Short mmCIF file of C-alpha atoms and ligand atoms in Angstrom, two decimals:
data_model
loop_
_atom_site.label_atom_id
_atom_site.label_comp_id
_atom_site.label_asym_id
_atom_site.label_seq_id
_atom_site.Cartn_x
_atom_site.Cartn_y
_atom_site.Cartn_z
CA MET A 27 17.82 13.49 6.53
CA ILE A 28 16.45 9.88 6.20
CA ASP A 29 13.89 9.72 3.05
CA PHE A 30 10.63 7.28 2.82
CA LEU A 31 11.48 5.92 -0.24
CA ASN A 32 14.78 7.34 -2.32
CA LEU A 33 14.25 5.18 -5.81
CA ARG A 34 16.97 6.17 -7.03
CA LYS A 35 19.10 4.39 -4.21
CA VAL A 36 16.89 1.24 -4.79
CA ASN A 37 17.93 1.09 -8.81
CA ALA A 38 21.52 2.10 -8.02
CA PRO A 39 22.51 -1.83 -7.18
CA HIS A 40 20.99 -2.65 -10.70
CA GLU A 41 22.13 0.04 -12.73
CA ALA A 42 24.46 -1.56 -14.62
CA ALA A 43 22.43 -4.60 -15.42
CA LEU A 44 19.25 -2.51 -16.19
CA GLU A 45 21.46 -0.18 -18.63
CA GLN A 46 22.25 -3.70 -20.59
CA ALA A 47 18.85 -4.65 -20.82
CA MET A 48 17.62 -1.28 -21.78
CA GLN A 49 20.14 -1.86 -24.70
CA ARG A 50 19.21 -5.19 -25.65
CA VAL A 51 15.67 -4.17 -26.36
CA LEU A 52 16.46 -1.31 -27.85
CA ARG A 53 18.54 -3.47 -30.63
CA SER A 54 15.79 -5.99 -30.82
CA GLY A 55 13.39 -3.49 -32.90
CA TRP A 56 10.68 -5.31 -30.92
CA TYR A 57 8.88 -3.60 -28.26
CA ILE A 58 5.45 -5.24 -27.40
CA LEU A 59 4.77 -8.47 -26.74
CA GLY A 60 7.95 -9.82 -27.41
CA ASP A 61 10.36 -11.81 -25.86
CA GLU A 62 11.25 -10.14 -22.95
CA VAL A 63 7.11 -9.90 -21.55
CA ALA A 64 7.29 -13.92 -22.16
CA ALA A 65 9.94 -14.51 -20.52
CA PHE A 66 8.86 -12.41 -17.31
CA GLU A 67 5.32 -13.92 -17.15
CA ARG A 68 7.28 -17.41 -16.90
CA GLU A 69 9.68 -16.18 -14.41
CA PHE A 70 7.08 -14.06 -12.36
CA ALA A 71 4.69 -17.20 -12.33
CA ALA A 72 7.22 -19.49 -11.24
CA TYR A 73 8.55 -16.87 -8.20
CA CYS A 74 4.76 -16.87 -7.35
CA GLU A 75 4.74 -20.38 -7.68
CA VAL A 76 1.36 -20.33 -9.92
CA GLY A 77 0.75 -21.85 -13.52
CA HIS A 78 -0.12 -18.43 -15.34
CA CYS A 79 1.16 -15.07 -15.61
CA ILE A 80 -0.35 -12.27 -18.15
CA ALA A 81 1.37 -9.22 -17.86
CA VAL A 82 -0.23 -6.25 -18.23
CA ALA A 83 0.04 -2.30 -17.97
CA ASN A 84 -0.74 -1.42 -14.29
CA GLY A 85 -2.05 -2.65 -10.83
CA LEU A 86 -5.48 -1.37 -11.86
CA ASP A 87 -5.75 -3.08 -14.77
CA ALA A 88 -4.84 -6.36 -13.62
CA LEU A 89 -7.56 -6.35 -11.00
CA GLN A 90 -9.88 -4.98 -13.40
CA LEU A 91 -9.40 -7.35 -15.85
CA SER A 92 -9.50 -10.24 -13.80
CA LEU A 93 -12.78 -9.09 -12.46
CA ARG A 94 -14.07 -8.75 -16.18
CA ALA A 95 -12.44 -12.25 -17.29
CA LEU A 96 -14.76 -13.85 -14.38
CA GLY A 97 -17.56 -12.07 -15.62
CA ILE A 98 -18.49 -9.58 -12.86
CA GLY A 99 -19.95 -6.55 -14.46
CA PRO A 100 -23.09 -4.36 -13.89
CA GLY A 101 -25.63 -5.88 -11.10
CA ASP A 102 -22.95 -7.56 -8.83
CA GLU A 103 -21.63 -7.06 -5.61
CA VAL A 104 -17.94 -7.20 -4.49
CA LEU A 105 -16.80 -7.38 -1.22
CA VAL A 106 -13.93 -5.33 -0.97
CA PRO A 107 -11.98 -3.80 2.25
CA SER A 108 -13.22 -0.51 4.03
CA ASN A 109 -9.16 0.01 4.57
CA THR A 110 -7.20 0.25 1.23
CA PHE A 111 -5.54 2.14 -1.26
CA ILE A 112 -8.72 3.50 -3.90
CA ALA A 113 -7.02 1.50 -6.53
CA THR A 114 -9.21 -1.82 -4.96
CA TRP A 115 -12.71 0.14 -5.60
CA LEU A 116 -11.97 1.22 -8.79
CA ALA A 117 -11.37 -1.86 -10.16
CA VAL A 118 -14.92 -3.10 -9.24
CA SER A 119 -16.35 0.27 -10.32
CA GLN A 120 -14.87 0.07 -13.53
CA VAL A 121 -16.12 -3.55 -14.48
CA GLY A 122 -19.38 -1.78 -13.40
CA ALA A 123 -20.26 -3.77 -10.11
CA THR A 124 -20.83 -2.36 -7.20
CA PRO A 125 -17.69 -2.18 -4.35
CA VAL A 126 -19.24 -3.48 -0.70
CA PRO A 127 -17.30 -2.45 2.03
CA VAL A 128 -15.84 -4.97 5.01
CA GLU A 129 -14.10 -3.56 7.98
CA PRO A 130 -11.14 -4.79 8.78
CA ARG A 131 -9.68 -6.53 12.03
CA ALA A 132 -7.64 -4.02 14.42
CA GLY A 133 -4.63 -5.71 14.79
CA THR A 134 -3.52 -6.42 10.97
CA HIS A 135 -5.87 -3.60 9.34
CA ASN A 136 -6.78 -6.33 6.75
CA ILE A 137 -10.56 -7.75 6.16
CA ASP A 138 -12.01 -8.90 9.20
CA PRO A 139 -13.70 -12.79 8.08
CA SER A 140 -16.15 -12.76 10.70
CA ARG A 141 -17.18 -9.52 9.19
CA LEU A 142 -18.16 -11.10 5.52
CA ALA A 143 -21.24 -12.68 6.02
CA SER A 144 -23.33 -9.43 7.20
CA ALA A 145 -22.12 -7.83 4.01
CA LEU A 146 -23.34 -10.34 1.80
CA THR A 147 -26.52 -10.24 -0.34
CA PRO A 148 -28.51 -12.38 -3.15
CA ARG A 149 -25.42 -10.05 -5.74
CA THR A 150 -22.45 -10.99 -3.98
CA ARG A 151 -20.15 -12.15 -6.72
CA ALA A 152 -16.80 -12.19 -5.60
CA ILE A 153 -14.75 -11.08 -2.59
CA MET A 154 -11.28 -8.96 -3.36
CA PRO A 155 -9.17 -9.34 -0.31
CA VAL A 156 -5.90 -6.94 -0.18
CA HIS A 157 -2.59 -8.20 1.25
CA LEU A 158 -2.43 -4.58 2.99
CA TYR A 159 1.29 -3.07 3.54
CA GLY A 160 2.14 -6.92 2.74
CA GLN A 161 0.79 -8.93 5.06
CA PRO A 162 -1.17 -11.74 3.95
CA ALA A 163 -4.69 -11.69 4.56
CA GLU A 164 -6.21 -14.18 6.38
CA MET A 165 -6.82 -16.55 2.83
CA ASP A 166 -8.35 -19.48 4.83
CA ALA A 167 -11.53 -18.13 6.52
CA ILE A 168 -12.09 -16.02 3.39
CA CYS A 169 -11.34 -19.20 1.02
CA ALA A 170 -13.64 -21.04 2.91
CA PHE A 171 -16.57 -18.59 3.14
CA ALA A 172 -16.03 -18.05 -0.75
CA GLN A 173 -16.45 -21.64 -1.50
CA ALA A 174 -19.40 -21.87 0.75
CA HIS A 175 -21.31 -19.14 -1.20
CA ASP A 176 -20.10 -19.88 -4.65
CA LEU A 177 -18.14 -16.43 -4.73
CA LYS A 178 -14.66 -15.72 -6.55
CA VAL A 179 -11.90 -14.78 -4.85
CA ILE A 180 -9.28 -12.03 -6.53
CA GLU A 181 -6.26 -11.16 -4.39
CA ASP A 182 -5.17 -7.76 -4.67
CA ALA A 183 -1.52 -8.45 -4.28
CA ALA A 184 -0.05 -5.30 -5.29
CA GLN A 185 1.67 -4.68 -2.01
CA ALA A 186 2.79 -8.50 -1.70
CA HIS A 187 5.08 -9.48 -3.99
CA GLY A 188 7.16 -12.41 -2.35
CA ALA A 189 4.68 -12.44 1.08
CA ARG A 190 3.47 -16.14 2.34
CA TRP A 191 0.11 -17.74 3.87
CA GLN A 192 0.77 -20.90 5.36
CA GLY A 193 3.72 -20.98 3.41
CA ARG A 194 2.30 -20.35 -0.19
CA ARG A 195 3.03 -17.55 -1.91
CA CYS A 196 0.52 -14.27 -2.44
CA GLY A 197 -0.67 -14.54 -5.97
CA GLY A 198 -1.78 -18.21 -5.84
CA LEU A 199 -4.49 -18.33 -3.13
CA GLY A 200 -7.82 -17.48 -4.76
CA ASP A 201 -9.16 -17.34 -8.48
CA ALA A 202 -6.41 -14.32 -10.03
CA ALA A 203 -4.50 -12.18 -8.38
CA GLY A 204 -3.52 -8.49 -9.51
CA PHE A 205 0.27 -7.46 -8.79
CA SER A 206 1.54 -3.72 -9.70
CA PHE A 207 5.07 -3.02 -10.21
CA TYR A 208 4.27 0.72 -9.66
CA PRO A 209 8.15 1.88 -9.09
CA GLY A 210 7.37 1.82 -5.76
CA LYS A 211 6.17 -1.19 -4.92
CA ASN A 212 8.62 -4.46 -3.55
CA LEU A 213 8.89 -5.33 -7.08
CA GLY A 214 8.96 -1.97 -9.03
CA ALA A 215 9.76 -1.19 -13.16
CA LEU A 216 10.94 2.01 -14.69
CA GLY A 217 7.36 2.91 -15.07
CA ASP A 218 3.85 1.50 -14.97
CA GLY A 219 3.49 -2.18 -15.10
CA GLY A 220 1.07 -5.23 -13.67
CA ALA A 221 0.59 -8.62 -13.96
CA ILE A 222 -2.13 -11.51 -13.30
CA THR A 223 -1.25 -14.83 -12.26
CA THR A 224 -3.82 -17.46 -11.57
CA ASN A 225 -3.63 -21.44 -12.16
CA ASP A 226 -6.58 -21.21 -13.92
CA ALA A 227 -5.30 -22.00 -17.95
CA ALA A 228 -9.12 -20.63 -19.58
CA LEU A 229 -9.04 -17.59 -17.50
CA ALA A 230 -5.32 -17.23 -18.56
CA ALA A 231 -6.19 -17.21 -22.00
CA THR A 232 -8.94 -14.94 -21.46
CA LEU A 233 -7.04 -12.22 -19.70
CA ARG A 234 -4.24 -13.01 -22.78
CA LYS A 235 -7.07 -12.04 -25.19
CA LEU A 236 -8.44 -8.69 -23.15
CA ARG A 237 -5.34 -7.41 -22.85
CA ASN A 238 -4.67 -7.28 -26.31
CA TYR A 239 -7.66 -5.99 -27.99
CA GLY A 240 -9.89 -9.37 -27.34
CA SER A 241 -7.03 -10.79 -29.82
CA SER A 242 -4.80 -13.94 -29.80
CA VAL A 243 -4.59 -13.93 -33.90
CA LYS A 244 -3.69 -10.80 -35.44
CA TYR A 245 -6.59 -9.13 -36.55
CA ARG A 246 -9.45 -11.43 -35.17
CA HIS A 247 -10.94 -10.02 -32.22
CA ASP A 248 -13.25 -12.57 -30.01
CA LEU A 249 -13.79 -9.87 -27.21
CA VAL A 250 -14.01 -6.67 -26.99
CA GLY A 251 -11.12 -6.18 -25.31
CA THR A 252 -8.62 -3.25 -24.30
CA ASN A 253 -4.85 -2.14 -24.78
CA SER A 254 -3.64 -3.28 -21.62
CA ARG A 255 0.02 -4.58 -22.08
CA LEU A 256 3.63 -4.38 -20.23
CA ASP A 257 6.22 -2.60 -22.59
CA GLU A 258 9.07 -4.97 -23.41
CA LEU A 259 11.58 -2.45 -22.14
CA GLN A 260 9.41 -2.57 -18.32
CA ALA A 261 9.62 -6.48 -18.64
CA ALA A 262 13.47 -6.19 -19.27
CA MET A 263 13.75 -3.86 -16.16
CA LEU A 264 11.67 -6.64 -13.84
CA ARG A 265 13.75 -9.44 -15.13
CA VAL A 266 16.95 -7.51 -13.97
CA LYS A 267 14.89 -6.67 -10.52
CA LEU A 268 13.15 -10.34 -9.75
CA PRO A 269 16.19 -12.50 -8.45
CA ALA A 270 17.12 -9.40 -6.34
CA LEU A 271 13.40 -9.41 -4.76
CA ASP A 272 13.92 -12.14 -1.88
CA GLY A 273 16.96 -10.64 -0.63
CA GLU A 274 15.57 -7.30 -0.32
CA ASN A 275 11.99 -8.41 1.10
CA ALA A 276 14.29 -10.16 3.67
CA THR A 277 16.22 -6.91 4.44
CA ARG A 278 12.93 -5.45 4.72
CA ALA A 279 11.81 -8.00 7.21
CA GLU A 280 15.04 -7.42 9.48
CA PHE A 281 14.07 -3.64 9.85
CA ALA A 282 10.81 -4.71 10.70
CA ARG A 283 12.14 -6.86 13.46
CA ARG A 284 14.38 -3.88 14.23
CA TYR A 285 11.27 -1.72 14.74
CA MET A 286 9.16 -4.37 16.37
CA ALA A 287 12.10 -4.51 19.53
CA GLY A 288 12.79 -0.94 19.41
CA LEU A 289 9.30 0.34 19.61
CA GLN A 290 8.03 -1.74 22.45
CA GLY A 291 5.90 -0.33 25.35
CA LEU A 292 5.24 3.27 23.58
CA PRO A 293 1.46 4.52 23.09
CA LEU A 294 0.90 2.79 20.11
CA ASP A 295 0.08 -0.22 18.24
CA LEU A 296 2.76 -2.25 16.61
CA PRO A 297 1.85 -4.00 12.97
CA VAL A 298 0.45 -7.58 14.07
CA GLN A 299 0.74 -10.75 11.21
CA ALA A 300 -1.64 -13.09 11.28
CA SER A 301 -0.67 -16.73 12.29
CA GLY A 302 0.75 -18.36 9.31
CA ALA A 303 1.51 -14.53 7.57
CA GLU A 304 5.11 -13.89 6.26
CA SER A 305 4.56 -10.17 5.21
CA SER A 306 6.64 -8.71 2.09
CA TRP A 307 6.92 -5.33 4.47
CA HIS A 308 5.94 -3.25 1.68
CA LEU A 309 5.14 -0.61 4.47
CA PHE A 310 5.74 -0.43 8.38
CA VAL A 311 2.32 0.97 9.56
CA VAL A 312 1.74 1.85 13.53
CA ARG A 313 -1.44 3.01 14.84
CA LEU A 314 -0.80 6.22 16.95
CA HIS A 315 -3.04 5.98 20.49
CA GLY A 316 -4.05 9.55 21.94
CA PRO A 317 -6.44 12.17 21.02
CA VAL A 318 -7.13 13.17 17.19
CA GLY A 319 -4.00 15.46 16.25
CA THR A 320 -1.63 12.82 17.85
CA ARG A 321 -0.57 11.59 14.47
CA ASP A 322 -0.29 14.84 12.82
CA ARG A 323 2.02 16.16 15.55
CA VAL A 324 4.43 13.11 15.69
CA LEU A 325 3.99 12.90 11.66
CA ALA A 326 5.41 16.82 11.72
CA GLU A 327 8.38 16.49 14.26
CA LEU A 328 9.90 13.82 12.74
CA ALA A 329 10.03 15.74 9.81
CA ALA A 330 11.15 18.57 11.88
CA ARG A 331 13.61 16.14 12.08
CA GLY A 332 14.75 15.50 8.89
CA ILE A 333 12.93 11.96 8.86
CA THR A 334 9.93 11.68 6.19
CA ALA A 335 6.81 9.58 7.51
CA LEU A 336 3.96 8.85 5.32
CA ILE A 337 0.33 8.47 5.95
CA HIS A 338 -1.57 5.30 4.14
CA TYR A 339 -4.32 6.28 3.51
CA PRO A 340 -5.35 9.71 4.52
CA LEU A 341 -8.86 9.35 3.39
CA ALA A 342 -11.05 6.23 3.61
CA CYS A 343 -12.17 5.21 -0.10
CA HIS A 344 -16.18 5.81 1.37
CA GLU A 345 -15.23 9.19 2.33
CA GLN A 346 -13.66 10.13 -0.99
CA PRO A 347 -15.48 12.72 -3.54
CA ALA A 348 -15.35 9.82 -5.89
CA TYR A 349 -17.69 7.95 -3.70
CA ALA A 350 -19.62 10.86 -2.63
CA GLY A 351 -22.88 10.35 -4.43
CA LEU A 352 -23.35 7.04 -2.47
CA THR A 353 -24.56 5.83 0.58
CA TRP A 354 -22.42 4.12 2.58
CA PRO A 355 -22.81 1.76 5.96
CA ASP A 356 -21.08 3.39 9.04
CA LEU A 357 -17.58 2.15 8.96
CA PRO A 358 -16.17 3.26 12.33
CA ILE A 359 -12.83 1.70 11.83
CA ALA A 360 -12.06 2.80 8.41
CA SER A 361 -12.90 5.98 9.27
CA SER A 362 -10.60 5.97 12.61
CA LEU A 363 -7.71 4.42 10.99
CA GLN A 364 -7.36 7.61 8.63
CA HIS A 365 -6.32 9.83 11.65
CA ALA A 366 -4.31 7.30 13.64
CA VAL A 367 -1.86 5.30 11.03
CA LEU A 368 1.68 6.01 10.59
CA SER A 369 3.93 4.82 8.01
CA LEU A 370 7.87 4.64 9.33
CA PRO A 371 10.41 4.10 6.47
CA ILE A 372 11.20 0.85 5.39
CA SER A 373 13.10 0.00 2.12
CA PRO A 374 16.16 -2.19 1.05
CA VAL A 375 18.34 0.43 1.31
CA HIS A 376 17.75 1.87 4.40
CA THR A 377 20.66 1.13 6.84
CA ASP A 378 20.46 -0.24 10.65
CA VAL A 379 21.43 3.17 11.80
CA GLU A 380 18.82 5.07 10.11
CA ILE A 381 16.24 2.84 11.40
CA ASP A 382 17.86 2.92 14.67
CA GLU A 383 17.24 7.10 14.50
CA VAL A 384 13.78 6.57 13.43
CA ILE A 385 13.34 4.59 16.74
CA ALA A 386 15.09 7.03 18.83
CA ALA A 387 13.07 9.83 17.28
CA VAL A 388 9.76 8.10 17.62
CA ARG A 389 10.70 7.35 21.39
CA ASP A 390 11.74 11.13 22.12
CA ILE A 391 8.54 12.52 20.64
CA LEU A 392 6.34 10.17 22.35
CA SER A 393 7.85 10.18 25.91
CA SER A 394 8.41 14.01 25.74
CA ARG A 395 4.52 14.24 25.23
CA ALA A 396 4.02 12.61 28.22
CA ALA A 397 5.90 14.81 30.31
C1 PLP B 408 -0.23 0.29 -6.41
C2 PLP B 408 -1.71 -0.39 -6.05
C3 PLP B 408 -2.52 -0.71 -6.70
C4 PLP B 408 -2.78 -0.56 -8.24
O1 PLP B 408 -1.32 -0.54 -8.80
P1 PLP B 408 -1.11 1.00 -10.12
O2 PLP B 408 0.01 0.18 -10.91
O3 PLP B 408 -0.43 2.17 -9.30
O4 PLP B 408 -2.45 0.62 -10.65
C5 PLP B 408 -3.87 -1.32 -6.05
N1 PLP B 408 -3.90 -2.08 -5.43
C6 PLP B 408 -3.12 -1.56 -4.02
C7 PLP B 408 -3.48 -2.31 -2.84
C8 PLP B 408 -2.00 -0.99 -4.42
O5 PLP B 408 -1.30 -0.38 -3.37
#
């Protein structure tokens, strides 16, 4: 049996340190916005090579609060990828703005900068590129377009902890970035968590208020804020795991290289990295060729062999019931990807032997189909 992601195994190497940190928080008697969160914010800002980190309750809040702090709201449009996890779109909808989908490049599955111009209207205020599957979006072209049209750039870095674009960490490439520490992410807590990174001190100060009832001084409320704070307990868990992140990402990158070499010559598209992009390899996503139904058969045949693969994502955002009431442009790339993409197991606790077994299984399934 090869799991897609075994979180018990992922956290096992950290178990003793995690228990120690839990006890430290328990005995401190201080559970919200204390030393652990402050220390994690410093450590994660340093890791991302940015000036400020504001820890919040989850990744969706990180994106949503970034938009709010940048003044984006009702009547505004935000350019988003047509191919992403729904949270990117929900963040825009939650502040009362409208997500305007832009199709991805075929190879990287990330937003295609050459398509931004045709999505622009007088109401466009921001772009929210996603570093999907951990592959950095083409930030030079995106930021140049944003600058030319006076748009804000909010990175959705929820899958890109540690990824680099032209040598610089994701999280410091736009006006603000949203991270998620959902347990399955490359840096995962033992519950929900998120953070915003930015180099803008004024924006950081606004965000610190917004996450805490609009307040920076107890019982004085400057903004109509919300309650979206990372717990001390989760901050302590993340502080244990952060020092191991680069090593774990390097293991993921090694498995990605193994897949790339082992899956050559098959009727599928391998992940393509834009030049200058260094992925965090949150997911290893291939696109299968062949008629509709090919992907589902491969998925089922892998399952029959005890190998769990998954689909990211099985239904495009604009086809979700949540967005059914609105009219969308034709988005043929997003609409077709959902039937063709397959995520193969990749995590820091898989082994070379397991990755080779997945490769052998995929090769076998696809060659017996051709026969
Ligand atoms: C996980 C994820 C989010 C949301 O993060 P949560 O912590 O689950 O709210 C947003 N965007 C992308 C691309 C994600 O993968």
